[in-house]
Rosetta silent file (secondary structure, phi, psi, omega in degrees, C-alpha in Angstrom):
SEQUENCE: XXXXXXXXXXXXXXXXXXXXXXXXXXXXXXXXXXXXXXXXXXXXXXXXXXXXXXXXXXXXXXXXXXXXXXXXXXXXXXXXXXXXXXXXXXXXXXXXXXXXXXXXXXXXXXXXXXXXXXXXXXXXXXXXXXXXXXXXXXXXXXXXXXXXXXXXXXXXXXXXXXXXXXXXXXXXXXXXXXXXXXXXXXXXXXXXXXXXXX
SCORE:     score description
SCORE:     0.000 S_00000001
   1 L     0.000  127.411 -170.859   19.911   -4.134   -5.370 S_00000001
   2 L  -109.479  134.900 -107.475   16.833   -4.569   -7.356 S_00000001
   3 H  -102.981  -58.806 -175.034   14.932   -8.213   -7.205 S_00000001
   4 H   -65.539   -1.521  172.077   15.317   -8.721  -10.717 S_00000001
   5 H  -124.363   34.531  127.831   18.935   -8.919  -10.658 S_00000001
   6 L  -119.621 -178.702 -169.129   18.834  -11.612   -7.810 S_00000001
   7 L   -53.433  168.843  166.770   19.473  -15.063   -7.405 S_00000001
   8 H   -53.532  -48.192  177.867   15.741  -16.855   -6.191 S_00000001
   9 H   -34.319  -47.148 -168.102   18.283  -17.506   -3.021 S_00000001
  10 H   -73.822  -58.349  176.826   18.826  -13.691   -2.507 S_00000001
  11 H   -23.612  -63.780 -151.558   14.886  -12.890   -3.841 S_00000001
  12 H   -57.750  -39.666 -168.572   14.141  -15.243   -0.721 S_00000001
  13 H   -64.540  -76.526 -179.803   16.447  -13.577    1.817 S_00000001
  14 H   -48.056  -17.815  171.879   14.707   -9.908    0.806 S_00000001
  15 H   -66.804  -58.310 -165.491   10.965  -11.609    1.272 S_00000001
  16 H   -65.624   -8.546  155.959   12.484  -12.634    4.934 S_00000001
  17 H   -71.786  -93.557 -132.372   13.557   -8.731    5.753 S_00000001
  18 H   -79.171  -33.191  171.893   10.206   -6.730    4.419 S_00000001
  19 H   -50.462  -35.294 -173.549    8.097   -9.980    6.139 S_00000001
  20 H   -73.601  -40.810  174.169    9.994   -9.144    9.631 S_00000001
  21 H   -64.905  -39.049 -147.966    9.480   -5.122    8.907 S_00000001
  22 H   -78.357  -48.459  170.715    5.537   -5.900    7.960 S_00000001
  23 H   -51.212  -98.808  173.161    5.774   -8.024   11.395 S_00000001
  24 H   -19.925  -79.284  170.527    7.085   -5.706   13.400 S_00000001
  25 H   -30.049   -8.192 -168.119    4.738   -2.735   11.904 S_00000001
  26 H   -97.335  -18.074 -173.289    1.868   -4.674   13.513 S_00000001
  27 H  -127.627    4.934  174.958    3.479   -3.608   16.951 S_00000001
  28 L  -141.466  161.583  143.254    5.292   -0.451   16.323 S_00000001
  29 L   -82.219 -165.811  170.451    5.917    2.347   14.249 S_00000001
  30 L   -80.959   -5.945  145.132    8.115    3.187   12.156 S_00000001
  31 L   -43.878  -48.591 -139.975   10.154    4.995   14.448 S_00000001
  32 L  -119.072  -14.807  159.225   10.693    2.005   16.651 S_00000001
  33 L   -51.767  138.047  169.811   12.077   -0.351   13.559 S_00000001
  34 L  -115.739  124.805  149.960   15.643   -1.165   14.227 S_00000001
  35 L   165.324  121.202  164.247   17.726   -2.627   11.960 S_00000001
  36 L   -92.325   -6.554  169.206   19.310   -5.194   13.920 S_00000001
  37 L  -122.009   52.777 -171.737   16.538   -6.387   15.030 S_00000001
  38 L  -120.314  -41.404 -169.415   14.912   -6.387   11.627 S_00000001
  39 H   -79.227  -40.000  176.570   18.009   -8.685   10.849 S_00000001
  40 H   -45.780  -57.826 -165.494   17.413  -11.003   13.884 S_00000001
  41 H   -57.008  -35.701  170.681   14.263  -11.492   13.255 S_00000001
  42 H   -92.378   10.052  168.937   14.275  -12.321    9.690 S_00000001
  43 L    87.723    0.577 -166.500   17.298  -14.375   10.326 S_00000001
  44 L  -119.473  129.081 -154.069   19.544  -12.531    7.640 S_00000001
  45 L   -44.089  155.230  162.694   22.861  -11.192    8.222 S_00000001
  46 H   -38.136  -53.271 -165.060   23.412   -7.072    9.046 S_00000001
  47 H   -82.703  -23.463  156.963   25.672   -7.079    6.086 S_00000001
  48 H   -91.523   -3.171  173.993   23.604   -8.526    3.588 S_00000001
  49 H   -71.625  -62.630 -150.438   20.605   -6.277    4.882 S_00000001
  50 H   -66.355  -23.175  178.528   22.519   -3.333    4.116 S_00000001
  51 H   -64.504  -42.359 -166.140   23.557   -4.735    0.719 S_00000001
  52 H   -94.497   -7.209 -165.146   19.870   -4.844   -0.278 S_00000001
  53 H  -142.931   64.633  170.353   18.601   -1.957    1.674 S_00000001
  54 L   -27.387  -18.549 -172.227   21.359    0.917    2.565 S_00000001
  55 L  -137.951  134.443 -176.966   19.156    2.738    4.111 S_00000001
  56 L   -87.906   27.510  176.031   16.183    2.138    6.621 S_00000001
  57 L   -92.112  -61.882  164.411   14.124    4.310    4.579 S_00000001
  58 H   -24.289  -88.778 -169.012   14.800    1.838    1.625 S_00000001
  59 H   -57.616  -23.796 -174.323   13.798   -0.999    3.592 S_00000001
  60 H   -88.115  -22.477 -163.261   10.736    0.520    5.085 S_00000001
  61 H   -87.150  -52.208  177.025    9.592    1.480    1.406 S_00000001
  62 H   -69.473  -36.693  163.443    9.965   -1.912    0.106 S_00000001
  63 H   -45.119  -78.074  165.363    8.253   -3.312    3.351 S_00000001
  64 H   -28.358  -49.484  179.378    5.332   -1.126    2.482 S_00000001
  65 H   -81.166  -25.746  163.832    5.032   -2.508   -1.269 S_00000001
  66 H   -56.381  -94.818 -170.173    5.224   -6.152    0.090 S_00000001
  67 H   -34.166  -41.260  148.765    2.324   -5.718    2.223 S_00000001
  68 H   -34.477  -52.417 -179.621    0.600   -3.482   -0.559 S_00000001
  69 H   -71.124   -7.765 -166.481    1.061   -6.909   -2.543 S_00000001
  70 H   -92.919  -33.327  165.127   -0.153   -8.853   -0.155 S_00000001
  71 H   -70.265   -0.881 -124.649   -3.790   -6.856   -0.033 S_00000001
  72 H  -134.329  -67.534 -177.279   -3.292   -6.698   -3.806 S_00000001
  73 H   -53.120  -47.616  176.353   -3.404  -10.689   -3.965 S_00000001
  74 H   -47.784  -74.517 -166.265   -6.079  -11.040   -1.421 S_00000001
  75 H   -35.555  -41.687 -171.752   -8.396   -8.548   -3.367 S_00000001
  76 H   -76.112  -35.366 -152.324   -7.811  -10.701   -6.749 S_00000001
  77 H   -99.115   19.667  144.455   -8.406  -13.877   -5.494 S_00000001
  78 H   -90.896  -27.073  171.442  -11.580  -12.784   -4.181 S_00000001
  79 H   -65.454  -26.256 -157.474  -12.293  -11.092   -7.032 S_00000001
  80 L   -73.342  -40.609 -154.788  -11.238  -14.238   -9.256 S_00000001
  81 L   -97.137  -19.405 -160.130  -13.597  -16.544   -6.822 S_00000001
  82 L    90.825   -4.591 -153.769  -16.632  -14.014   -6.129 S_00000001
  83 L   -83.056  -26.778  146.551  -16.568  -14.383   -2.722 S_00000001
  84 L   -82.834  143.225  157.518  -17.370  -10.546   -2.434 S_00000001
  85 L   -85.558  154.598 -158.334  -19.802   -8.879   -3.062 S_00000001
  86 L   103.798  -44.711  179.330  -19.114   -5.641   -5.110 S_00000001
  87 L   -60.534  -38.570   20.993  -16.457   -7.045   -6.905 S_00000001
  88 L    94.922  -44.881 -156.083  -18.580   -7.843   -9.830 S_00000001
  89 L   -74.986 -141.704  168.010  -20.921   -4.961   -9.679 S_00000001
  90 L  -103.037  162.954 -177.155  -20.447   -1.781  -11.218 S_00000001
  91 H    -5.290  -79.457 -178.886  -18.105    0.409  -12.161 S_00000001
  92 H   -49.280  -88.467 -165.964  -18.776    2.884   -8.595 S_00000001
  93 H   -26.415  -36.766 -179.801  -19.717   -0.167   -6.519 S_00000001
  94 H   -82.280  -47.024  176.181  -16.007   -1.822   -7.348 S_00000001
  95 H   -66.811   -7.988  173.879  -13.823    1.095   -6.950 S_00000001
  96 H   -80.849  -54.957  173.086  -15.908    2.047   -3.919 S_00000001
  97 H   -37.332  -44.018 -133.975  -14.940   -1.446   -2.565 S_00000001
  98 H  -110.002  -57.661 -157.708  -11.596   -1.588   -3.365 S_00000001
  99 H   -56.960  -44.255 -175.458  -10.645    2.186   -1.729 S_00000001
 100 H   -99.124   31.368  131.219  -12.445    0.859    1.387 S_00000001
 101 H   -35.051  -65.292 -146.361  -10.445   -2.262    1.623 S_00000001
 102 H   -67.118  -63.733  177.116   -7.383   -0.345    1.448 S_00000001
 103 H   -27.813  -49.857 -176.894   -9.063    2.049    4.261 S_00000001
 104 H   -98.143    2.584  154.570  -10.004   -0.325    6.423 S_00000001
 105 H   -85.032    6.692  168.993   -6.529   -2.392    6.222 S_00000001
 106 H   -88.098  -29.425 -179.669   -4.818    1.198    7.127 S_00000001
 107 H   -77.089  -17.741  166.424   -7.420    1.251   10.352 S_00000001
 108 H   -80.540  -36.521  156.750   -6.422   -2.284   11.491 S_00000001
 109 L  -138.889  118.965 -134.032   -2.842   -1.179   11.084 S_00000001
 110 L   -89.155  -37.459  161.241   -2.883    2.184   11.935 S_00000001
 111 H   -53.271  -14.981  160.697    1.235    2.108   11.639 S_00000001
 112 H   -85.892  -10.303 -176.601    1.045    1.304    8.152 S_00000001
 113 H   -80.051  -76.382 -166.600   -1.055    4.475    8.054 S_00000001
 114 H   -38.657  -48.738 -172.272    1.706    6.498    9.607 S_00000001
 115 H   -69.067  -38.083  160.155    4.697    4.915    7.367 S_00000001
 116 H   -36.500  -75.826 -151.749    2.188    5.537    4.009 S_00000001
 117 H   -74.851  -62.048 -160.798    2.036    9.413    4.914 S_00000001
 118 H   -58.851  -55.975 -161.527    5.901    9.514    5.902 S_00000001
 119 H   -66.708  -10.464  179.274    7.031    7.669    2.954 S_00000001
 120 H   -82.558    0.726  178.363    4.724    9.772    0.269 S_00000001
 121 H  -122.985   18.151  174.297    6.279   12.756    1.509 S_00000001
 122 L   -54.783  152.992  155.332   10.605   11.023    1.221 S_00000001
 123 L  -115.828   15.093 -137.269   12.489   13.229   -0.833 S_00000001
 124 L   -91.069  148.319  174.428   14.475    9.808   -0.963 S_00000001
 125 L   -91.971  -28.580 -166.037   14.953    9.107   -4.755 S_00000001
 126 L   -79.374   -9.281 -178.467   14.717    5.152   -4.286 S_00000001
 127 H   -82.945  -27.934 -168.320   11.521    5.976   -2.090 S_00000001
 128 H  -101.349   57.353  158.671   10.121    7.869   -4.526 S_00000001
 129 H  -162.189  -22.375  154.246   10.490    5.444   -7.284 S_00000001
 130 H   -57.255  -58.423  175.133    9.617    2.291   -5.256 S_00000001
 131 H   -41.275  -53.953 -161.599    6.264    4.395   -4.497 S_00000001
 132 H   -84.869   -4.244  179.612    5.753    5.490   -7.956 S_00000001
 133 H   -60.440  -60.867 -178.582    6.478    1.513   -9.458 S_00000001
 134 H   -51.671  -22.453  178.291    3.505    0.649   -6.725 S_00000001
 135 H   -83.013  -40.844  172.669    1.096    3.231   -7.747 S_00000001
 136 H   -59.401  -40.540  177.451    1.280    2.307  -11.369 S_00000001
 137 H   -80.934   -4.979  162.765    0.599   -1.044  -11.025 S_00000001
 138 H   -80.475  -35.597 -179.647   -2.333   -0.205   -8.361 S_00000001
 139 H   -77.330   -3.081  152.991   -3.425    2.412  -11.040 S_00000001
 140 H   -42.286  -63.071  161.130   -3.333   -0.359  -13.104 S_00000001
 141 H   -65.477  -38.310  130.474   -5.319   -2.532  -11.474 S_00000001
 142 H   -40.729  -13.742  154.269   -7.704    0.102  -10.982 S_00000001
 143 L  -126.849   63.305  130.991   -8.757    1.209  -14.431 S_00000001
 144 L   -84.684  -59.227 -156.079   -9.237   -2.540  -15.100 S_00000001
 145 L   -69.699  -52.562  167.003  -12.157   -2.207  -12.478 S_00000001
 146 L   -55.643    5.424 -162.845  -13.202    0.901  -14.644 S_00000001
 147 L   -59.256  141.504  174.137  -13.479   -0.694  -18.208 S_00000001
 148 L   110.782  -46.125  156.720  -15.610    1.185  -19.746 S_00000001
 149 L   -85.188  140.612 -163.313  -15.076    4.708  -18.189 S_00000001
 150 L   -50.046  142.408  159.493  -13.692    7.456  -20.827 S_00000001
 151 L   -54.987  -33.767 -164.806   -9.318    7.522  -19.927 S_00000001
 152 L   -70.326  -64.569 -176.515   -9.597   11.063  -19.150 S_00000001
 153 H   -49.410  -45.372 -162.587  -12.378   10.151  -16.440 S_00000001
 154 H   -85.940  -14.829 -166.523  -10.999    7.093  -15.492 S_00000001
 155 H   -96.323  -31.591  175.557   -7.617    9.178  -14.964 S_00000001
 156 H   -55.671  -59.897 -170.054   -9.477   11.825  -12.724 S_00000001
 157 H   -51.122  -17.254 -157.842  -11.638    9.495  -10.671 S_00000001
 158 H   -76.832  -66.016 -168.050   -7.960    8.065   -9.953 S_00000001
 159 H   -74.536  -51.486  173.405   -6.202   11.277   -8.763 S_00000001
 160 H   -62.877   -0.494 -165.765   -9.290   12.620   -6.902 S_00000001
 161 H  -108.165  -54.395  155.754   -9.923    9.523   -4.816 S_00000001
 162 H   -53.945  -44.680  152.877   -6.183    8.825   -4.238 S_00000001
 163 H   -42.527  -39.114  175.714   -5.430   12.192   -2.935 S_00000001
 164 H   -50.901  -78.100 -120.967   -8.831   12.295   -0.639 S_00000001
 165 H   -55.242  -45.333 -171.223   -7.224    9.026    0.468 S_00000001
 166 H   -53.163  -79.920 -156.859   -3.415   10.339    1.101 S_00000001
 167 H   -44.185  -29.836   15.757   -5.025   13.581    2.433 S_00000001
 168 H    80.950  -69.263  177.133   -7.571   11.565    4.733 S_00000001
 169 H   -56.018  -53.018 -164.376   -4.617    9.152    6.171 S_00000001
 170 H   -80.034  -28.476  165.490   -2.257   12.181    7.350 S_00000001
 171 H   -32.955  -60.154  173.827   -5.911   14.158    9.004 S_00000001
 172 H   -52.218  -43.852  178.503   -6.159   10.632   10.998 S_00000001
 173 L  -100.416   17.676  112.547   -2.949    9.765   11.777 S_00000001
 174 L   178.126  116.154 -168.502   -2.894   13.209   13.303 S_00000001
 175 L    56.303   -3.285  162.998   -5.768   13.194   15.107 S_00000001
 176 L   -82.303    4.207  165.538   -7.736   15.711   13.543 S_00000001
 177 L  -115.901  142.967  161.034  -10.413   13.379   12.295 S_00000001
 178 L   -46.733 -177.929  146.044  -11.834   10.316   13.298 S_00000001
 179 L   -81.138  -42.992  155.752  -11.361    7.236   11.265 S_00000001
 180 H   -36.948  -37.969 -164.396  -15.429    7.532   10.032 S_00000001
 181 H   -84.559  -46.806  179.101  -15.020   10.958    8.472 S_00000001
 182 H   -45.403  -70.700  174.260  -11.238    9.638    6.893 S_00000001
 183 H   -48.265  -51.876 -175.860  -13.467    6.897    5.266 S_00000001
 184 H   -64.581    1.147 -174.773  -16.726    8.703    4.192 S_00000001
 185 H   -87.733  -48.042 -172.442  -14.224   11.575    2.736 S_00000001
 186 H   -45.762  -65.443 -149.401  -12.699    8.721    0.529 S_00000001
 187 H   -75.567  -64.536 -179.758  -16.080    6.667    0.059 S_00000001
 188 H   -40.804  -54.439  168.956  -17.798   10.495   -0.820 S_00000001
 189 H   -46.644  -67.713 -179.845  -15.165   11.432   -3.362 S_00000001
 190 H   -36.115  -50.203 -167.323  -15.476    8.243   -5.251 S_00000001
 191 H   -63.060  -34.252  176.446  -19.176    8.499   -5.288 S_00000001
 192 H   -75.625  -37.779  163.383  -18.945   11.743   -6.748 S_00000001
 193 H   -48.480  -15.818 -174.971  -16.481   11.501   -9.035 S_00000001
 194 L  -138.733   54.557 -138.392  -17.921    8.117  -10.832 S_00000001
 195 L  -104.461  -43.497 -176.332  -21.750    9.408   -9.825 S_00000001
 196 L  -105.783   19.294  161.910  -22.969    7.667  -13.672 S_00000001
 197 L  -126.497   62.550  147.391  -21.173    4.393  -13.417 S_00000001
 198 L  -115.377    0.000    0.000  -22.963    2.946  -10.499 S_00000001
């Protein structure tokens, strides 16, 4: 069931499921979601979970784009207010910023790491179409922060940075890298790739 064809009522009920998976991810993986006790928790029946989310793939996928929005919001309304620095600067300096935000909210929750690398590799069709709705509007957001860089360039710097990053997540989450080297591969790409917009 997709959010634009519910009620606010129903809208609300699907916030209270991907908040309770988002919850839960802070203390498990995603192995260890259940869920019935994805429905306890958010208070919402089995049988309307399954109505919006057939699958706990589904539900983990949507979970995952929630929380994406929730760094998404932060990040504007810092941008909107100033209150970072870097946000502002140039071209390199914002897009440097912004990957290691994302970077350092996958090292505080390192389970959000794990469910990121499982779900980019779903063969799920609804995973793989929640995933690509979220990427557009992050590549969205992202050649905003570029005005100014060629499309072509701005389209590269995109694909090389995001891939380090994907590529970078599954090294970490397992174990054949540190979490320093996962960032500086990330933070290193960028720099090279945008080298004349700092």
């Amino acid at each position: 069931m997709s959010p634009d064809d519910m009620t606010e009522g129903q809208r609300r009920r699907r916030r209270r499921l991907t908040t309770a998976v988002i919850e839960m991810l802070a203390e498990t993986g995603p192995d260890g979601i259940q869920m019935r006790e994805v429905s306890e928790r958010s208070g919402v029946a089995m049988g309307t979970l399954y109505r919006y989310f057939p699958a706990k793939e589904h539900l983990l996928a949507a979970a995952m784009v929630a929380w994406n929005d929730i760094l998404a919001e932060r990040l504007e309304d810092e941008r909107r207010s100033g209150r970072r620095s870097g946000v502002h600067g140039p071209v390199l300096e914002r897009v440097t910023d912004l990957y290691t935000r994302q970077m350092r909210a996958f090292q505080r929750g390192p389970h959000f790491a794990r469910l990121e690398v499982e779900l980019q590799t779903s063969d799920d069709p609804y995973v793989q179409d929640t995933l690509d709705e979220r990427s557009a509007a992050n590549r969205t957001a992202l050649f905003e922060m570029m005005d100014g860089v060629p499309a072509e360039r701005a389209r590269l710097a995109s694909l090389a940075i995001g891939s380090t990053m994907l590529n970078s997540l599954i090294l970490w989450t397992t174990g054949r890298i540190a979490f320093p080297e996962a960032l500086r591969n990330v933070q290193d790409v960028a720099r090279l790739v945008l080298a004349d917009h700092m």
